[in-house]
PDB file of C-alpha atoms in Angstrom:
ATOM      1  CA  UNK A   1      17.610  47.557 102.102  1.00  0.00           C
ATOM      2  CA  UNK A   2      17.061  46.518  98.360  1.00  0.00           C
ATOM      3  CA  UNK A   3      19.241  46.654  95.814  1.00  0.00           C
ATOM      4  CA  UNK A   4      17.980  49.646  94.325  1.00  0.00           C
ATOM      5  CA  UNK A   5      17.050  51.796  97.119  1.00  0.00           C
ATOM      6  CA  UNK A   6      20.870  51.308  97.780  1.00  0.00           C
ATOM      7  CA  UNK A   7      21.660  52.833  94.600  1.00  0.00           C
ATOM      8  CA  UNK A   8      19.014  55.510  95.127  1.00  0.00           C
ATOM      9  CA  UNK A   9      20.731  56.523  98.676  1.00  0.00           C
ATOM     10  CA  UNK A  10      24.453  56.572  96.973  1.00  0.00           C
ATOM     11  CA  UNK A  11      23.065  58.519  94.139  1.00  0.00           C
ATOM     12  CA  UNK A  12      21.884  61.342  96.353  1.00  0.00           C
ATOM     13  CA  UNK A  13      24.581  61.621  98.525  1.00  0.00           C
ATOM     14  CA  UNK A  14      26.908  61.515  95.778  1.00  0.00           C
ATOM     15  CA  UNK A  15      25.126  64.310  93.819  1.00  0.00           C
ATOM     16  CA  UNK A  16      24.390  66.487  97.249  1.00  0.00           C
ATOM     17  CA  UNK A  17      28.406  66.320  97.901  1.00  0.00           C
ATOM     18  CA  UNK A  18      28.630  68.340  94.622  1.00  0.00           C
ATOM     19  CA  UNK A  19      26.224  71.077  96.231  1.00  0.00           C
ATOM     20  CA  UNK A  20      23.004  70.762  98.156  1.00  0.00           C
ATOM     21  CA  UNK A  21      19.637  70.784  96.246  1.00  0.00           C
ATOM     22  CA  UNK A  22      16.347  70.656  96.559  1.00  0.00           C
ATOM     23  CA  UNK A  23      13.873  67.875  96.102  1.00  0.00           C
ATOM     24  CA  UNK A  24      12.934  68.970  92.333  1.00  0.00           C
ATOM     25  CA  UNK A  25      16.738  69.731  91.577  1.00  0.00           C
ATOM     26  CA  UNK A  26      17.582  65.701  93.168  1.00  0.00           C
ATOM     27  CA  UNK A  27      14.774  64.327  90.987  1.00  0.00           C
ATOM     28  CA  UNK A  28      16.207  66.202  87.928  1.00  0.00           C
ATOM     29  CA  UNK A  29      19.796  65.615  87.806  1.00  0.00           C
ATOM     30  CA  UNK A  30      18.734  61.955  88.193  1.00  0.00           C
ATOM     31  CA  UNK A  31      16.798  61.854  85.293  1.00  0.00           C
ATOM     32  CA  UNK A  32      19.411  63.566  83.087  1.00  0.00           C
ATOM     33  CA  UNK A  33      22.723  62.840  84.476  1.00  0.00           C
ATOM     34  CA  UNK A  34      22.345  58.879  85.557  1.00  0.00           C
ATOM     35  CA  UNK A  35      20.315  56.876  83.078  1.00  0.00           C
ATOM     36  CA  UNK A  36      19.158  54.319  85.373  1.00  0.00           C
ATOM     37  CA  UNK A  37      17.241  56.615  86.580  1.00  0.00           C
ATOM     38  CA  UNK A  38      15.294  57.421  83.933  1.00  0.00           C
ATOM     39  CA  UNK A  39      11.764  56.133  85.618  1.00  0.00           C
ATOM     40  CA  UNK A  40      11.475  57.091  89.047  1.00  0.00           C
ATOM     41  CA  UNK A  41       9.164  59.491  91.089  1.00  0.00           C
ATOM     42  CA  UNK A  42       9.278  61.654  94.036  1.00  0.00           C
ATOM     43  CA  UNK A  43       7.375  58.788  95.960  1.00  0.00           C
ATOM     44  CA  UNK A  44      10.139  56.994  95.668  1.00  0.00           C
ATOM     45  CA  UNK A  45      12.888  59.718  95.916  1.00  0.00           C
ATOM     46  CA  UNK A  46      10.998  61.275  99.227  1.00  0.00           C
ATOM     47  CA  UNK A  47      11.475  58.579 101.469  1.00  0.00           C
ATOM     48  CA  UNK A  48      15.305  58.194 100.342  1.00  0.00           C
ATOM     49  CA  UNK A  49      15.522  61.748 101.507  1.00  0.00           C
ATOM     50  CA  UNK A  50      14.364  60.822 104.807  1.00  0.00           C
ATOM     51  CA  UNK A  51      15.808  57.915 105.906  1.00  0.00           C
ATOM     52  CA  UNK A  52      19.305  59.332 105.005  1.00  0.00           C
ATOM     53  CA  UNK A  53      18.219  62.338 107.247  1.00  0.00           C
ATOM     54  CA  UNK A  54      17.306  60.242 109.846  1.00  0.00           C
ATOM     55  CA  UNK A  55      20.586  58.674 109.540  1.00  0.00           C
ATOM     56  CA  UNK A  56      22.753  61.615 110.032  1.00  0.00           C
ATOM     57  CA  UNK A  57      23.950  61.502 106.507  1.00  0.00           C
ATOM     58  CA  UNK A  58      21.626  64.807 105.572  1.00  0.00           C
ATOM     59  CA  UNK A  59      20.246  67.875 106.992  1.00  0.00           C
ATOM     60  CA  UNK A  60      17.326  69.318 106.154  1.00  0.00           C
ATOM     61  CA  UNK A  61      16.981  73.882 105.874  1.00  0.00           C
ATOM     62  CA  UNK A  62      15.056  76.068 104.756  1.00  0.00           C
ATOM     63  CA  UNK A  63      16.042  76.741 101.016  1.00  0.00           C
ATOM     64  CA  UNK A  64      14.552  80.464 101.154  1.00  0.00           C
ATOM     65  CA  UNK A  65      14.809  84.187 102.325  1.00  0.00           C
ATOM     66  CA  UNK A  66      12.435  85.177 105.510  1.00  0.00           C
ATOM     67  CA  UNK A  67      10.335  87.466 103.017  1.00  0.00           C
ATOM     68  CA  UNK A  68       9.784  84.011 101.001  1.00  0.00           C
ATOM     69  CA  UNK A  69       8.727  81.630 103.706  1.00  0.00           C
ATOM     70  CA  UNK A  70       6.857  84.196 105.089  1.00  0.00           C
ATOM     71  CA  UNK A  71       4.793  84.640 101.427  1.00  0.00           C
ATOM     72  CA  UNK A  72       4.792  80.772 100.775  1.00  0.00           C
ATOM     73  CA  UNK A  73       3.133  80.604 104.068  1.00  0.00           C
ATOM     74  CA  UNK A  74       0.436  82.913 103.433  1.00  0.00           C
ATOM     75  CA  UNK A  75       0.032  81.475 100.120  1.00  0.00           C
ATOM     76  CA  UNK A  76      -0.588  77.831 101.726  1.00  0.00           C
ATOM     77  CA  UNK A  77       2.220  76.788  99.877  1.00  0.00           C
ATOM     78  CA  UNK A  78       5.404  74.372 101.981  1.00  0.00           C
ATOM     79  CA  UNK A  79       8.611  76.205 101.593  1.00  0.00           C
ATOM     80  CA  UNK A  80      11.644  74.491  99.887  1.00  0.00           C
ATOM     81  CA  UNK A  81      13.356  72.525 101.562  1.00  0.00           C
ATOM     82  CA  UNK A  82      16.904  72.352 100.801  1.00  0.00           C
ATOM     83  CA  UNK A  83      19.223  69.209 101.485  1.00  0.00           C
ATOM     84  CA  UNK A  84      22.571  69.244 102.397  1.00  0.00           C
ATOM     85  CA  UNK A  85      25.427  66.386 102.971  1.00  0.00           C
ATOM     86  CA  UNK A  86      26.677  66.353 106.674  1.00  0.00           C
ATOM     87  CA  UNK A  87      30.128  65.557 107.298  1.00  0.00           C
ATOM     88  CA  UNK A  88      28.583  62.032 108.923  1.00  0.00           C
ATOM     89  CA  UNK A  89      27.144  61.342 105.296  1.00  0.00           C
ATOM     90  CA  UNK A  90      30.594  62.577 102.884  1.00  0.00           C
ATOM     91  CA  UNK A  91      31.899  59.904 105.375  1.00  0.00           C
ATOM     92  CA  UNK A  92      29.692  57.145 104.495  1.00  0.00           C
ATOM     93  CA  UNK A  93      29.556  58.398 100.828  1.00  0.00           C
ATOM     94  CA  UNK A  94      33.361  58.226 100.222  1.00  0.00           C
ATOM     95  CA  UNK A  95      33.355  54.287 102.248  1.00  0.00           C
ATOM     96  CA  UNK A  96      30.834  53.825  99.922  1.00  0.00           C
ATOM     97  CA  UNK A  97      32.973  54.857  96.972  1.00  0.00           C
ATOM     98  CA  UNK A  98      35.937  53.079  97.978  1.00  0.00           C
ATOM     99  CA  UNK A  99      33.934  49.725  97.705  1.00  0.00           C
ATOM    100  CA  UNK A 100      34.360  47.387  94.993  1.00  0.00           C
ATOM    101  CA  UNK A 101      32.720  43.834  95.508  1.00  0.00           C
ATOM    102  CA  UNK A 102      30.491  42.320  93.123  1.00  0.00           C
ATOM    103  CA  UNK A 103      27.577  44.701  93.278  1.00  0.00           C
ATOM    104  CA  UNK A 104      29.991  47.422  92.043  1.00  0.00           C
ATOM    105  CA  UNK A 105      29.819  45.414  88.394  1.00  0.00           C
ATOM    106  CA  UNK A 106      25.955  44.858  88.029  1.00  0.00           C
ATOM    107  CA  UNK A 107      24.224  47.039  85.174  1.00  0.00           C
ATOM    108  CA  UNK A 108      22.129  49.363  87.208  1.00  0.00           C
ATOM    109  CA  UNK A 109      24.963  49.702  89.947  1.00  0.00           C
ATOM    110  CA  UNK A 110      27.879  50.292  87.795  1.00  0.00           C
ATOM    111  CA  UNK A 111      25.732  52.719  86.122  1.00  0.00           C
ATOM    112  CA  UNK A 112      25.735  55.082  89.126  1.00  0.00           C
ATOM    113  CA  UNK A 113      29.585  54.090  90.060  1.00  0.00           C
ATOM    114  CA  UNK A 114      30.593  55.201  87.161  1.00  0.00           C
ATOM    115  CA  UNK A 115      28.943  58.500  87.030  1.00  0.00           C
ATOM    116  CA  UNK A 116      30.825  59.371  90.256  1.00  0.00           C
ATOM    117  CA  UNK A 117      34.466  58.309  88.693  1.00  0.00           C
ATOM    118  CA  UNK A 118      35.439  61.623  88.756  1.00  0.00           C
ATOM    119  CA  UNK A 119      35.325  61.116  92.763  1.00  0.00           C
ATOM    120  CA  UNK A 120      36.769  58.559  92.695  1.00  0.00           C
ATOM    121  CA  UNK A 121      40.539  57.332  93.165  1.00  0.00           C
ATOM    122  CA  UNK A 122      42.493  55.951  90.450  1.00  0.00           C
ATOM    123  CA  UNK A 123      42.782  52.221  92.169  1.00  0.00           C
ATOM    124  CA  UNK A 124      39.304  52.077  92.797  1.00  0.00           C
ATOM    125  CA  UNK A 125      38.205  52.626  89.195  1.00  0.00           C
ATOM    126  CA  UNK A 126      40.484  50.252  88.132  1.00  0.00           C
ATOM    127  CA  UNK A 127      39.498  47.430  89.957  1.00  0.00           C
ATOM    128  CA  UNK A 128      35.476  48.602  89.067  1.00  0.00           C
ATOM    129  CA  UNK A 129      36.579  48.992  85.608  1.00  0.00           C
ATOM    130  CA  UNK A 130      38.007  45.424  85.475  1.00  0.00           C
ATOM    131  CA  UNK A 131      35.414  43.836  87.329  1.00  0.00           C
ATOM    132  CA  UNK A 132      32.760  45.092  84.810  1.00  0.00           C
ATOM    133  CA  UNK A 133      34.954  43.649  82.391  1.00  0.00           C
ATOM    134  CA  UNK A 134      35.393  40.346  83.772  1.00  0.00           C
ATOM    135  CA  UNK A 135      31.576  39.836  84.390  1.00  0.00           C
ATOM    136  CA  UNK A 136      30.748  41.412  80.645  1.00  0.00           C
ATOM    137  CA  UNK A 137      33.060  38.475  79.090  1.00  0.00           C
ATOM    138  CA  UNK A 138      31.316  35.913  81.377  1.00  0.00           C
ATOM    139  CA  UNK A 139      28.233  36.878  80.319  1.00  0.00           C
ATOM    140  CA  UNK A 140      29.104  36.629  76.899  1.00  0.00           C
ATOM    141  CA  UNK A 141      31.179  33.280  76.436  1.00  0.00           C
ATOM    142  CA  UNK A 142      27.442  32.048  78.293  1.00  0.00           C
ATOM    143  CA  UNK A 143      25.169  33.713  75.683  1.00  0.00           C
ATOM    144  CA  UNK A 144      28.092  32.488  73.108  1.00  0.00           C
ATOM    145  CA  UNK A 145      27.497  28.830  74.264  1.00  0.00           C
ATOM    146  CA  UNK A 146      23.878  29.156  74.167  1.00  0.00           C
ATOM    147  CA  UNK A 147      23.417  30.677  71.002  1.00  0.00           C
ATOM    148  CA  UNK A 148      25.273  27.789  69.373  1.00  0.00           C
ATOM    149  CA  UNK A 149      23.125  25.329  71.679  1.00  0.00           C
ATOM    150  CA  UNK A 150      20.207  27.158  70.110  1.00  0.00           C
ATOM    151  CA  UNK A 151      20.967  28.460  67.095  1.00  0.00           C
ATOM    152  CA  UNK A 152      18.966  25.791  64.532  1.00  0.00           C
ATOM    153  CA  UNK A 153      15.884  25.853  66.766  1.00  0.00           C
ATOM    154  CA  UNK A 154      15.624  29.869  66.667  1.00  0.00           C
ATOM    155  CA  UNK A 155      13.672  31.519  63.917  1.00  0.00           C
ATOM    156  CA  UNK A 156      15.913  34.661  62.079  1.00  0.00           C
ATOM    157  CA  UNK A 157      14.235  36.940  64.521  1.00  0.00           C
ATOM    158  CA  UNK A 158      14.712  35.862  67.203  1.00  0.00           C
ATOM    159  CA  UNK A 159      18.181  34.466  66.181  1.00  0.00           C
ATOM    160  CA  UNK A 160      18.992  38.374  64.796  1.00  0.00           C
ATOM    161  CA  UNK A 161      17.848  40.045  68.134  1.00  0.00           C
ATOM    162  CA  UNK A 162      20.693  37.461  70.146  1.00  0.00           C
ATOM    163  CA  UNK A 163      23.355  38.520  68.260  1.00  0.00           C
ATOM    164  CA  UNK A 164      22.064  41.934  68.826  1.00  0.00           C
ATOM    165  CA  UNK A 165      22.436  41.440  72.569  1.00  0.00           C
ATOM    166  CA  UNK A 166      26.342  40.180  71.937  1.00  0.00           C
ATOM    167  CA  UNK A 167      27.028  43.082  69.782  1.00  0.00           C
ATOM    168  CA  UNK A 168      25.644  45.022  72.509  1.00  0.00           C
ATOM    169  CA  UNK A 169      27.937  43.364  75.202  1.00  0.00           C
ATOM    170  CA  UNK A 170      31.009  43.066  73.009  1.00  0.00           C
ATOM    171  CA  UNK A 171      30.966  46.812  72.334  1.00  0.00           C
ATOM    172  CA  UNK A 172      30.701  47.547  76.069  1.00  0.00           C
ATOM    173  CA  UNK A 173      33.581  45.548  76.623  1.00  0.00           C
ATOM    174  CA  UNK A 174      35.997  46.853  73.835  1.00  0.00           C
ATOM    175  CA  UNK A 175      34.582  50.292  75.829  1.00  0.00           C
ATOM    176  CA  UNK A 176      35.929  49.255  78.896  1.00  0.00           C
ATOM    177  CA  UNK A 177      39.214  48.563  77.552  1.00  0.00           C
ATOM    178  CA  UNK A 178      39.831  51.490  76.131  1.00  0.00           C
ATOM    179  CA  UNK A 179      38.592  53.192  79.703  1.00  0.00           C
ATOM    180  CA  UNK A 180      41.190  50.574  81.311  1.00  0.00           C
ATOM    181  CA  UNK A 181      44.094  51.055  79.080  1.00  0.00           C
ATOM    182  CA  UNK A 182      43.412  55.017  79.465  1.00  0.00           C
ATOM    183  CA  UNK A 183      43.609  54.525  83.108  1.00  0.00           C
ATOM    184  CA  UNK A 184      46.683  52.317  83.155  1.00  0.00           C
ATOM    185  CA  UNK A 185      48.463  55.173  80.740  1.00  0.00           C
ATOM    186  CA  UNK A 186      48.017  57.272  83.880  1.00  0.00           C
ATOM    187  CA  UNK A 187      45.715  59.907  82.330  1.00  0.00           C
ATOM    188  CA  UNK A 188      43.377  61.852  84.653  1.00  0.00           C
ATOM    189  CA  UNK A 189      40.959  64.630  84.645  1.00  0.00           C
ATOM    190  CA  UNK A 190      42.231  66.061  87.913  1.00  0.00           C
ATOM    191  CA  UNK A 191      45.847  67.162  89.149  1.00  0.00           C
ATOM    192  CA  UNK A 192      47.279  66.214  92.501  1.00  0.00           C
ATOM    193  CA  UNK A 193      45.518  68.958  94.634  1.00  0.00           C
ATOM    194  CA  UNK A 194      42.058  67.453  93.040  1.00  0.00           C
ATOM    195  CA  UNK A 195      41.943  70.572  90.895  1.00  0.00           C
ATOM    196  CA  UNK A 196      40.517  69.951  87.151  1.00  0.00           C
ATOM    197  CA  UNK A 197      43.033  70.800  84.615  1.00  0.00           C
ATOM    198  CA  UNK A 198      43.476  70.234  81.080  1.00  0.00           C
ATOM    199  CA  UNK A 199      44.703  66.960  79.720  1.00  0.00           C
ATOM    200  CA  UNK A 200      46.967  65.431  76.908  1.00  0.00           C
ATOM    201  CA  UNK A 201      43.936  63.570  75.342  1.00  0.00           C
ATOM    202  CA  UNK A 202      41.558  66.757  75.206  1.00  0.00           C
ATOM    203  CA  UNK A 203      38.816  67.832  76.873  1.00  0.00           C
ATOM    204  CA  UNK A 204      37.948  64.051  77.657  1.00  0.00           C
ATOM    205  CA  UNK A 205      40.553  63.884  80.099  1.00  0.00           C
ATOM    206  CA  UNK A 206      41.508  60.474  80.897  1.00  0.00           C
ATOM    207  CA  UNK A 207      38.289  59.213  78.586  1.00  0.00           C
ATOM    208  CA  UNK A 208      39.088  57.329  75.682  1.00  0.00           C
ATOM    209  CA  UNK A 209      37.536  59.412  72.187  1.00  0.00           C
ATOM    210  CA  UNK A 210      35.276  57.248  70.170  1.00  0.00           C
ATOM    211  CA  UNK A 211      35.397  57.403  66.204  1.00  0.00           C
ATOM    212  CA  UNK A 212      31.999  56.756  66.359  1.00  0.00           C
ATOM    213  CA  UNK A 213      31.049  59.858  68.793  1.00  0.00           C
ATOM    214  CA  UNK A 214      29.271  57.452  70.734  1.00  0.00           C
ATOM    215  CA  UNK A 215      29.375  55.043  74.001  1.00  0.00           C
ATOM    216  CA  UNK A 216      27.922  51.916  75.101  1.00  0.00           C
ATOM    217  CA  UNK A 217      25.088  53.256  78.055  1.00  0.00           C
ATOM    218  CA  UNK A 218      25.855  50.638  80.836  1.00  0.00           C
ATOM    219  CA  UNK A 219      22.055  50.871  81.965  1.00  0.00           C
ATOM    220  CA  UNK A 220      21.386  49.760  78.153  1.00  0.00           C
ATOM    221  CA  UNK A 221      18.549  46.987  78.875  1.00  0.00           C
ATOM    222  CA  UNK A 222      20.587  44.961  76.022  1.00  0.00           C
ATOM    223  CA  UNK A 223      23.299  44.003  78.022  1.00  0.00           C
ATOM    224  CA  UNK A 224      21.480  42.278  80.345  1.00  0.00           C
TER     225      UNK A 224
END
């Protein structure tokens, strides 16, 4: 299994635990809730769908009334059909959660982790967190050390879009230690019974405000 089908499958599962959806619904939180998955297409979403049903991890059911199938039949159209996480796939979804090797810290794949923090326990997002962080400030002592390999061969373009790149990695990181430092402070967005609940730094929860109003995207194509 690639990389990104990998990400694909823990997506869906991860979004289907929150309710079960349709095909159009999957392809549409996607798009506007995880940002690496900006591009993708139902030829590509359709066959995730049914290898995780094959697996056990989803059922497939009818997502309308009798009177409904019964019209979309005479109208030659396919009813919906609705997906829904068996208790086989929250299984593998929360193992998969509760990993954190070196995959966890790539763009595209922290990109989804992190979208699913609020799923995720405390010691987990740590380590995540910290990972990120530790391959973010390897990157950039490397593009650091090539820059000033570099630098007087580089025209001011080109020179001007590398330090945009270590901008763009520097702010990620000063992100992530705000996230970590939040974390460490023991703030939360959930109480002991996993039940939201209001928290000390606003509606944020355990998320750091910016002065700015904005965050580094970890999918942001700069950072890699």
């Amino acid at each position: 299994m690639s990389r990104r089908s990998g990400i694909l499958e823990f997506a869906v599962l991860g979004l289907l635990r929150e309710s079960p959806m349709h095909g159009y619904e999957l392809r549409k939180r996607l798009n506007t809730s995880l940002g690496v998955f900006r591009a993708f297409s139902y030829g590509t979403l359709y066959p995730c769908l049914k290898t995780l049903v094959a697996n056990g991890w989803l059922t497939e059911e009818s997502g309308s009334a009798a009177d409904d199938v019964l019209a979309a039949a005479l109208a030659g159209r396919r009813a919906k059909i609705v997906y829904r996480l068996t208790a086989d796939g929250k299984e593998h979804f929360e193992e998969l959660l509760s990993q954190t090797g070196p995959d966890a810290y790539e763009d595209e794949h922290f990109a989804a982790r992190f979208a699913f923090f609020g799923q995720t326990s405390r010691d987990v997002r740590m380590r995540v967190l910290e990972g990120r962080r530790s391959r973010l400030e390897e990157r950039l002592e490397k593009m650091s050390a090539s820059l000033a390999r570099t630098r007087e061969r580089l025209d001011d373009y080109t020179l001007e879009l590398q330090r945009h790149g270590m901008e763009s990695v520097e702010r990620e990181v000063r992100w992530l230690n705000e996230l970590i430092e939040s974390e460490r402070a023991g703030r939360d967005l959930r109480g002991p019974d996993g039940s939201a609940r209001n928290s000390t730094s606003g509606e944020t929860g355990g998320l750091p405000r910016h002065r700015d109003s904005t965050r580094p995207d970890p999918s942001d194509d700069t950072t890699t």
